[in-house]
Structure formats: structure tokens, C-alpha cells
Amino acid sequence: MDAPKGDGFAFACWRLDQLTERIDPFFAELPSLLQNTQNPLSKAEQEYLHKIAPRLKTFCAKLAHLGIPASLHHGDFHRGNILVDEKTCTLIDWAGFVGVTHPFLSLQVPLSDWNQQMGQLLCERYLEIWNDVAPMKQLRTAVTWASPLAALCGALGHREQIYHAYTTLSWDILSEQQHLLDCLRDILTLMMQME
């Protein structure tokens, strides 16, 4: 496989308008990105990704319509990347997943890091901050829209890591391809749950 060309959008691509523009080109390049990978996407999975692309774009538009400003997005905000002692709290692993986007996209990783009860509590407390923007029921729905978009951001981050691996970390390409596949399958699962 020839080294694909990164397009330098890694930081800015998480903004909803730019994310919308990236969906079709990204899905179109998946066969070359995932060439020679283990456990590749099935034909049905590939077809479903293309089928849900318009819905993902609609979710971007609906989230943008809420009028909540974009904020910093770590992209891998789980317990293993938060170091805490008696005096400090440090967030580590600022890598290829960092960007600026709708703040609800930042919820997916920490929510998946906890059991359902704790995840619900965390989500409710977080959404209370935005209660003056929209009713709580609408905010909960917006978190549902944001979840597959957050997985999409993760997939795009792994896309960039694959491009980087061709220049400095060639041994890591297969690992990044597997992470990309995991994100894509998360998108599929989350979208199927909404049907």
C-alpha cells in the first residue's frame, strides 16, 4: 500500500461544519486506509456506513442549531489519561485526537469509561450547565446525536495517526488500523441502536 497523503486538517476538522464536509471523503477513502488489515469491514458494514452518512450530517446540523459554542476536545478523555494526587490534576496524552468541537462530543469517552449508572449521573451533572440553552430532554437527545460523531472524530484521529505512521512509526500502522476499525464499528453500533 502506498502511503496515503494527510491533508493537515487534524486540529480543525472537529468543528461541526468541517466534520460534515469530511464524512463522504473519509468513508470513500476507507478501502485504501484499511488495506491489508485484519478483520476488515464487511461489505454490509461498508454499505451501512455510506447509508448513515446523511444522518450523521443531520446530527451535525442539529447540534450546531443548539447554539452551544465549540470548545477544546481532548478526544481520549478517560481515567487512564487523568493523573490526580492530593494537590494537582493533570490531563495527559494530548495527541492526534485533539481539536475544537461541540462540547457534547467530549462526553462519549468518559461516559463509556464508567458503568451505566455512574455514566448517567456524570451526564446529568454535565448537562445541568447547559440547561439555560435547551430543556433537559432536548439536551439528552443531543448527547445521543453527539455519540456517533465523537466516534467519527476518533476514527478521523486514527486516520491521521495512520498517515503519521508512514513517516515515523511504520510498525504501528496495523495497530492504528485496528483502532480505526473499532471506532467505525462504534459508529455502526450507536447508529443501529437509534433505529
PDB file of C-alpha atoms in Angstrom:
ATOM      1  CA  MET A   1       0.000   0.000   0.000  1.00  0.00           C
ATOM      2  CA  ASP A   2       1.319   3.429  -0.870  1.00  0.00           C
ATOM      3  CA  ALA A   3       1.493   5.955   1.934  1.00  0.00           C
ATOM      4  CA  PRO A   4      -1.726   7.983   1.888  1.00  0.00           C
ATOM      5  CA  LYS A   5      -1.465  11.743   1.992  1.00  0.00           C
ATOM      6  CA  GLY A   6      -2.683  13.513   5.122  1.00  0.00           C
ATOM      7  CA  ASP A   7      -4.454  16.772   4.453  1.00  0.00           C
ATOM      8  CA  GLY A   8      -3.405  18.718   7.534  1.00  0.00           C
ATOM      9  CA  PHE A   9      -6.893  19.167   8.972  1.00  0.00           C
ATOM     10  CA  ALA A  10      -6.287  17.223  12.198  1.00  0.00           C
ATOM     11  CA  PHE A  11      -6.918  20.045  14.669  1.00  0.00           C
ATOM     12  CA  ALA A  12      -9.694  21.970  12.900  1.00  0.00           C
ATOM     13  CA  CYS A  13     -11.677  19.037  11.499  1.00  0.00           C
ATOM     14  CA  TRP A  14     -13.689  18.502  14.641  1.00  0.00           C
ATOM     15  CA  ARG A  15     -15.785  21.657  14.124  1.00  0.00           C
ATOM     16  CA  LEU A  16     -19.265  20.550  13.084  1.00  0.00           C
ATOM     17  CA  ASP A  17     -19.291  22.288   9.697  1.00  0.00           C
ATOM     18  CA  GLN A  18     -15.904  20.821   8.786  1.00  0.00           C
ATOM     19  CA  LEU A  19     -16.838  17.424  10.184  1.00  0.00           C
ATOM     20  CA  THR A  20     -19.885  17.424   7.915  1.00  0.00           C
ATOM     21  CA  GLU A  21     -17.681  18.093   4.884  1.00  0.00           C
ATOM     22  CA  ARG A  22     -15.267  15.288   5.833  1.00  0.00           C
ATOM     23  CA  ILE A  23     -17.784  12.437   6.156  1.00  0.00           C
ATOM     24  CA  ASP A  24     -18.173  11.424   2.486  1.00  0.00           C
ATOM     25  CA  PRO A  25     -14.485  11.778   1.522  1.00  0.00           C
ATOM     26  CA  PHE A  26     -13.437   9.894   4.639  1.00  0.00           C
ATOM     27  CA  PHE A  27     -15.809   6.987   4.034  1.00  0.00           C
ATOM     28  CA  ALA A  28     -14.665   6.890   0.392  1.00  0.00           C
ATOM     29  CA  GLU A  29     -11.005   6.525   1.387  1.00  0.00           C
ATOM     30  CA  LEU A  30     -11.593   3.709   3.897  1.00  0.00           C
ATOM     31  CA  PRO A  31     -10.722   0.881   1.446  1.00  0.00           C
ATOM     32  CA  SER A  32      -7.212   2.297   0.965  1.00  0.00           C
ATOM     33  CA  LEU A  33      -6.792   3.187   4.650  1.00  0.00           C
ATOM     34  CA  LEU A  34      -7.784  -0.312   5.747  1.00  0.00           C
ATOM     35  CA  GLN A  35      -5.930  -2.233   3.060  1.00  0.00           C
ATOM     36  CA  ASN A  36      -4.249  -5.395   4.422  1.00  0.00           C
ATOM     37  CA  THR A  37      -5.908  -5.027   7.820  1.00  0.00           C
ATOM     38  CA  GLN A  38      -7.082  -7.911   9.939  1.00  0.00           C
ATOM     39  CA  ASN A  39     -10.836  -8.267  10.465  1.00  0.00           C
ATOM     40  CA  PRO A  40     -11.748  -5.741   7.730  1.00  0.00           C
ATOM     41  CA  LEU A  41     -15.148  -4.152   7.365  1.00  0.00           C
ATOM     42  CA  SER A  42     -17.645  -6.449   5.722  1.00  0.00           C
ATOM     43  CA  LYS A  43     -19.426  -5.320   2.592  1.00  0.00           C
ATOM     44  CA  ALA A  44     -22.605  -4.861   4.672  1.00  0.00           C
ATOM     45  CA  GLU A  45     -20.734  -2.674   7.187  1.00  0.00           C
ATOM     46  CA  GLN A  46     -19.290  -0.542   4.382  1.00  0.00           C
ATOM     47  CA  GLU A  47     -22.705  -0.127   2.794  1.00  0.00           C
ATOM     48  CA  TYR A  48     -24.256   0.811   6.129  1.00  0.00           C
ATOM     49  CA  LEU A  49     -21.623   3.496   6.737  1.00  0.00           C
ATOM     50  CA  HIS A  50     -22.484   5.092   3.396  1.00  0.00           C
ATOM     51  CA  LYS A  51     -26.197   4.749   4.169  1.00  0.00           C
ATOM     52  CA  ILE A  52     -25.902   6.578   7.515  1.00  0.00           C
ATOM     53  CA  ALA A  53     -23.687   9.393   6.215  1.00  0.00           C
ATOM     54  CA  PRO A  54     -26.691  11.727   5.651  1.00  0.00           C
ATOM     55  CA  ARG A  55     -27.936  11.094   9.203  1.00  0.00           C
ATOM     56  CA  LEU A  56     -24.502  11.893  10.642  1.00  0.00           C
ATOM     57  CA  LYS A  57     -24.564  15.187   8.733  1.00  0.00           C
ATOM     58  CA  THR A  58     -28.049  15.876  10.093  1.00  0.00           C
ATOM     59  CA  PHE A  59     -26.780  15.297  13.626  1.00  0.00           C
ATOM     60  CA  CYS A  60     -24.018  17.863  12.985  1.00  0.00           C
ATOM     61  CA  ALA A  61     -26.631  20.383  11.827  1.00  0.00           C
ATOM     62  CA  LYS A  62     -28.928  19.706  14.797  1.00  0.00           C
ATOM     63  CA  LEU A  63     -26.091  20.105  17.284  1.00  0.00           C
ATOM     64  CA  ALA A  64     -24.987  23.332  15.602  1.00  0.00           C
ATOM     65  CA  HIS A  65     -28.577  24.621  15.806  1.00  0.00           C
ATOM     66  CA  LEU A  66     -28.450  24.441  19.619  1.00  0.00           C
ATOM     67  CA  GLY A  67     -26.084  27.406  19.536  1.00  0.00           C
ATOM     68  CA  ILE A  68     -23.624  25.983  22.061  1.00  0.00           C
ATOM     69  CA  PRO A  69     -20.142  27.304  21.240  1.00  0.00           C
ATOM     70  CA  ALA A  70     -17.307  24.971  20.286  1.00  0.00           C
ATOM     71  CA  SER A  71     -14.747  24.093  22.935  1.00  0.00           C
ATOM     72  CA  LEU A  72     -11.481  22.200  23.300  1.00  0.00           C
ATOM     73  CA  HIS A  73     -11.876  18.469  22.682  1.00  0.00           C
ATOM     74  CA  HIS A  74      -9.245  16.090  24.106  1.00  0.00           C
ATOM     75  CA  GLY A  75     -10.613  13.082  22.237  1.00  0.00           C
ATOM     76  CA  ASP A  76      -9.247  10.426  24.615  1.00  0.00           C
ATOM     77  CA  PHE A  77     -10.540  11.735  27.937  1.00  0.00           C
ATOM     78  CA  HIS A  78     -10.638   8.550  30.030  1.00  0.00           C
ATOM     79  CA  ARG A  79      -9.477   7.765  33.581  1.00  0.00           C
ATOM     80  CA  GLY A  80      -6.096   6.469  32.386  1.00  0.00           C
ATOM     81  CA  ASN A  81      -5.252   9.907  30.993  1.00  0.00           C
ATOM     82  CA  ILE A  82      -6.105  11.836  34.166  1.00  0.00           C
ATOM     83  CA  LEU A  83      -3.388  11.904  36.832  1.00  0.00           C
ATOM     84  CA  VAL A  84      -4.551  13.061  40.247  1.00  0.00           C
ATOM     85  CA  ASP A  85      -2.758  13.475  43.544  1.00  0.00           C
ATOM     86  CA  GLU A  86      -3.504  15.494  46.672  1.00  0.00           C
ATOM     87  CA  LYS A  87      -2.567  18.799  45.033  1.00  0.00           C
ATOM     88  CA  THR A  88      -2.893  18.523  41.266  1.00  0.00           C
ATOM     89  CA  CYS A  89      -4.894  17.103  38.417  1.00  0.00           C
ATOM     90  CA  THR A  90      -3.073  16.611  35.105  1.00  0.00           C
ATOM     91  CA  LEU A  91      -4.591  15.571  31.796  1.00  0.00           C
ATOM     92  CA  ILE A  92      -2.095  13.686  29.603  1.00  0.00           C
ATOM     93  CA  ASP A  93      -1.942  12.159  26.112  1.00  0.00           C
ATOM     94  CA  TRP A  94      -2.620  15.229  24.001  1.00  0.00           C
ATOM     95  CA  ALA A  95      -2.196  13.540  20.639  1.00  0.00           C
ATOM     96  CA  GLY A  96      -3.840  13.280  17.226  1.00  0.00           C
ATOM     97  CA  PHE A  97      -7.362  13.440  18.615  1.00  0.00           C
ATOM     98  CA  VAL A  98      -7.277  16.971  19.970  1.00  0.00           C
ATOM     99  CA  GLY A  99      -9.466  19.556  18.321  1.00  0.00           C
ATOM    100  CA  VAL A 100     -12.194  22.103  18.769  1.00  0.00           C
ATOM    101  CA  THR A 101     -15.782  20.925  18.501  1.00  0.00           C
ATOM    102  CA  HIS A 102     -19.197  20.887  20.105  1.00  0.00           C
ATOM    103  CA  PRO A 103     -18.633  20.092  23.799  1.00  0.00           C
ATOM    104  CA  PHE A 104     -21.106  17.189  23.822  1.00  0.00           C
ATOM    105  CA  LEU A 105     -18.712  15.168  21.633  1.00  0.00           C
ATOM    106  CA  SER A 106     -16.285  15.174  24.552  1.00  0.00           C
ATOM    107  CA  LEU A 107     -18.732  13.120  26.640  1.00  0.00           C
ATOM    108  CA  GLN A 108     -18.557   9.833  24.747  1.00  0.00           C
ATOM    109  CA  VAL A 109     -15.196   8.569  26.007  1.00  0.00           C
ATOM    110  CA  PRO A 110     -15.719   9.390  29.699  1.00  0.00           C
ATOM    111  CA  LEU A 111     -19.287   8.036  29.607  1.00  0.00           C
ATOM    112  CA  SER A 112     -18.046   4.738  28.159  1.00  0.00           C
ATOM    113  CA  ASP A 113     -15.377   4.632  30.884  1.00  0.00           C
ATOM    114  CA  TRP A 114     -17.967   4.144  33.659  1.00  0.00           C
ATOM    115  CA  ASN A 115     -20.812   1.750  34.363  1.00  0.00           C
ATOM    116  CA  GLN A 116     -24.242   2.828  33.147  1.00  0.00           C
ATOM    117  CA  GLN A 117     -25.405   4.283  36.480  1.00  0.00           C
ATOM    118  CA  MET A 118     -22.265   6.378  37.000  1.00  0.00           C
ATOM    119  CA  GLY A 119     -22.269   7.408  33.325  1.00  0.00           C
ATOM    120  CA  GLN A 120     -25.861   8.642  33.632  1.00  0.00           C
ATOM    121  CA  LEU A 121     -25.022  10.613  36.762  1.00  0.00           C
ATOM    122  CA  LEU A 122     -21.980  12.183  35.092  1.00  0.00           C
ATOM    123  CA  CYS A 123     -24.031  13.074  32.014  1.00  0.00           C
ATOM    124  CA  GLU A 124     -26.869  14.629  34.023  1.00  0.00           C
ATOM    125  CA  ARG A 125     -24.463  16.770  36.048  1.00  0.00           C
ATOM    126  CA  TYR A 126     -22.703  17.896  32.895  1.00  0.00           C
ATOM    127  CA  LEU A 127     -25.947  18.767  31.107  1.00  0.00           C
ATOM    128  CA  GLU A 128     -27.136  20.921  34.019  1.00  0.00           C
ATOM    129  CA  ILE A 129     -24.571  23.504  32.872  1.00  0.00           C
ATOM    130  CA  TRP A 130     -26.433  23.837  29.561  1.00  0.00           C
ATOM    131  CA  ASN A 131     -29.971  23.846  30.989  1.00  0.00           C
ATOM    132  CA  ASP A 132     -30.454  27.509  30.077  1.00  0.00           C
ATOM    133  CA  VAL A 133     -29.803  26.682  26.388  1.00  0.00           C
ATOM    134  CA  ALA A 134     -32.456  23.986  25.967  1.00  0.00           C
ATOM    135  CA  PRO A 135     -34.731  21.746  28.061  1.00  0.00           C
ATOM    136  CA  MET A 136     -33.032  18.755  29.653  1.00  0.00           C
ATOM    137  CA  LYS A 137     -34.893  16.299  27.410  1.00  0.00           C
ATOM    138  CA  GLN A 138     -33.545  18.026  24.293  1.00  0.00           C
ATOM    139  CA  LEU A 139     -30.028  18.095  25.758  1.00  0.00           C
ATOM    140  CA  ARG A 140     -30.178  14.343  26.427  1.00  0.00           C
ATOM    141  CA  THR A 141     -31.218  13.792  22.813  1.00  0.00           C
ATOM    142  CA  ALA A 142     -28.330  15.997  21.691  1.00  0.00           C
ATOM    143  CA  VAL A 143     -25.902  13.762  23.614  1.00  0.00           C
ATOM    144  CA  THR A 144     -27.317  10.820  21.648  1.00  0.00           C
ATOM    145  CA  TRP A 145     -26.627  12.678  18.378  1.00  0.00           C
ATOM    146  CA  ALA A 146     -23.124  13.548  19.573  1.00  0.00           C
ATOM    147  CA  SER A 147     -22.073   9.973  20.421  1.00  0.00           C
ATOM    148  CA  PRO A 148     -21.567   8.624  16.876  1.00  0.00           C
ATOM    149  CA  LEU A 149     -19.987  11.947  15.889  1.00  0.00           C
ATOM    150  CA  ALA A 150     -17.491  11.553  18.730  1.00  0.00           C
ATOM    151  CA  ALA A 151     -16.649   8.068  17.434  1.00  0.00           C
ATOM    152  CA  LEU A 152     -16.258   9.629  13.982  1.00  0.00           C
ATOM    153  CA  CYS A 153     -13.760  12.135  15.424  1.00  0.00           C
ATOM    154  CA  GLY A 154     -11.885   9.199  16.937  1.00  0.00           C
ATOM    155  CA  ALA A 155     -11.829   7.456  13.565  1.00  0.00           C
ATOM    156  CA  LEU A 156     -10.513  10.604  11.892  1.00  0.00           C
ATOM    157  CA  GLY A 157      -7.849  10.869  14.588  1.00  0.00           C
ATOM    158  CA  HIS A 158      -6.713   7.319  13.844  1.00  0.00           C
ATOM    159  CA  ARG A 159      -6.707   8.228  10.154  1.00  0.00           C
ATOM    160  CA  GLU A 160      -4.163  10.940  10.943  1.00  0.00           C
ATOM    161  CA  GLN A 161      -2.160   8.507  13.084  1.00  0.00           C
ATOM    162  CA  ILE A 162      -2.000   6.110  10.127  1.00  0.00           C
ATOM    163  CA  TYR A 163      -0.612   8.913   7.948  1.00  0.00           C
ATOM    164  CA  HIS A 164       1.920   9.756  10.643  1.00  0.00           C
ATOM    165  CA  ALA A 165       2.895   6.092  10.973  1.00  0.00           C
ATOM    166  CA  TYR A 166       4.018   6.030   7.346  1.00  0.00           C
ATOM    167  CA  THR A 167       6.692   8.604   8.102  1.00  0.00           C
ATOM    168  CA  THR A 168       7.865   7.780  11.625  1.00  0.00           C
ATOM    169  CA  LEU A 169       6.103   4.776  13.135  1.00  0.00           C
ATOM    170  CA  SER A 170       5.684   2.240  10.355  1.00  0.00           C
ATOM    171  CA  TRP A 171       5.437  -0.604  12.899  1.00  0.00           C
ATOM    172  CA  ASP A 172       2.251   0.952  14.304  1.00  0.00           C
ATOM    173  CA  ILE A 173       0.123   1.034  11.140  1.00  0.00           C
ATOM    174  CA  LEU A 174      -1.701  -2.230  11.848  1.00  0.00           C
ATOM    175  CA  SER A 175      -2.486  -1.118  15.393  1.00  0.00           C
ATOM    176  CA  GLU A 176      -3.874   2.199  14.180  1.00  0.00           C
ATOM    177  CA  GLN A 177      -5.918   0.424  11.510  1.00  0.00           C
ATOM    178  CA  GLN A 178      -7.442  -1.760  14.228  1.00  0.00           C
ATOM    179  CA  HIS A 179      -8.267   1.301  16.348  1.00  0.00           C
ATOM    180  CA  LEU A 180      -9.831   2.910  13.280  1.00  0.00           C
ATOM    181  CA  LEU A 181     -11.947  -0.206  12.731  1.00  0.00           C
ATOM    182  CA  ASP A 182     -13.024  -0.125  16.389  1.00  0.00           C
ATOM    183  CA  CYS A 183     -14.201   3.482  16.022  1.00  0.00           C
ATOM    184  CA  LEU A 184     -16.045   2.698  12.797  1.00  0.00           C
ATOM    185  CA  ARG A 185     -17.805  -0.232  14.441  1.00  0.00           C
ATOM    186  CA  ASP A 186     -18.716   2.015  17.386  1.00  0.00           C
ATOM    187  CA  ILE A 187     -20.368   4.377  14.887  1.00  0.00           C
ATOM    188  CA  LEU A 188     -22.282   1.464  13.362  1.00  0.00           C
ATOM    189  CA  THR A 189     -23.410   0.167  16.764  1.00  0.00           C
ATOM    190  CA  LEU A 190     -24.506   3.584  18.010  1.00  0.00           C
ATOM    191  CA  MET A 191     -26.453   4.310  14.830  1.00  0.00           C
ATOM    192  CA  MET A 192     -28.130   0.891  14.848  1.00  0.00           C
ATOM    193  CA  GLN A 193     -29.243   1.497  18.437  1.00  0.00           C
ATOM    194  CA  MET A 194     -31.095   4.620  17.263  1.00  0.00           C
ATOM    195  CA  GLU A 195     -33.133   2.788  14.621  1.00  0.00           C
TER     196      GLU A 195
END
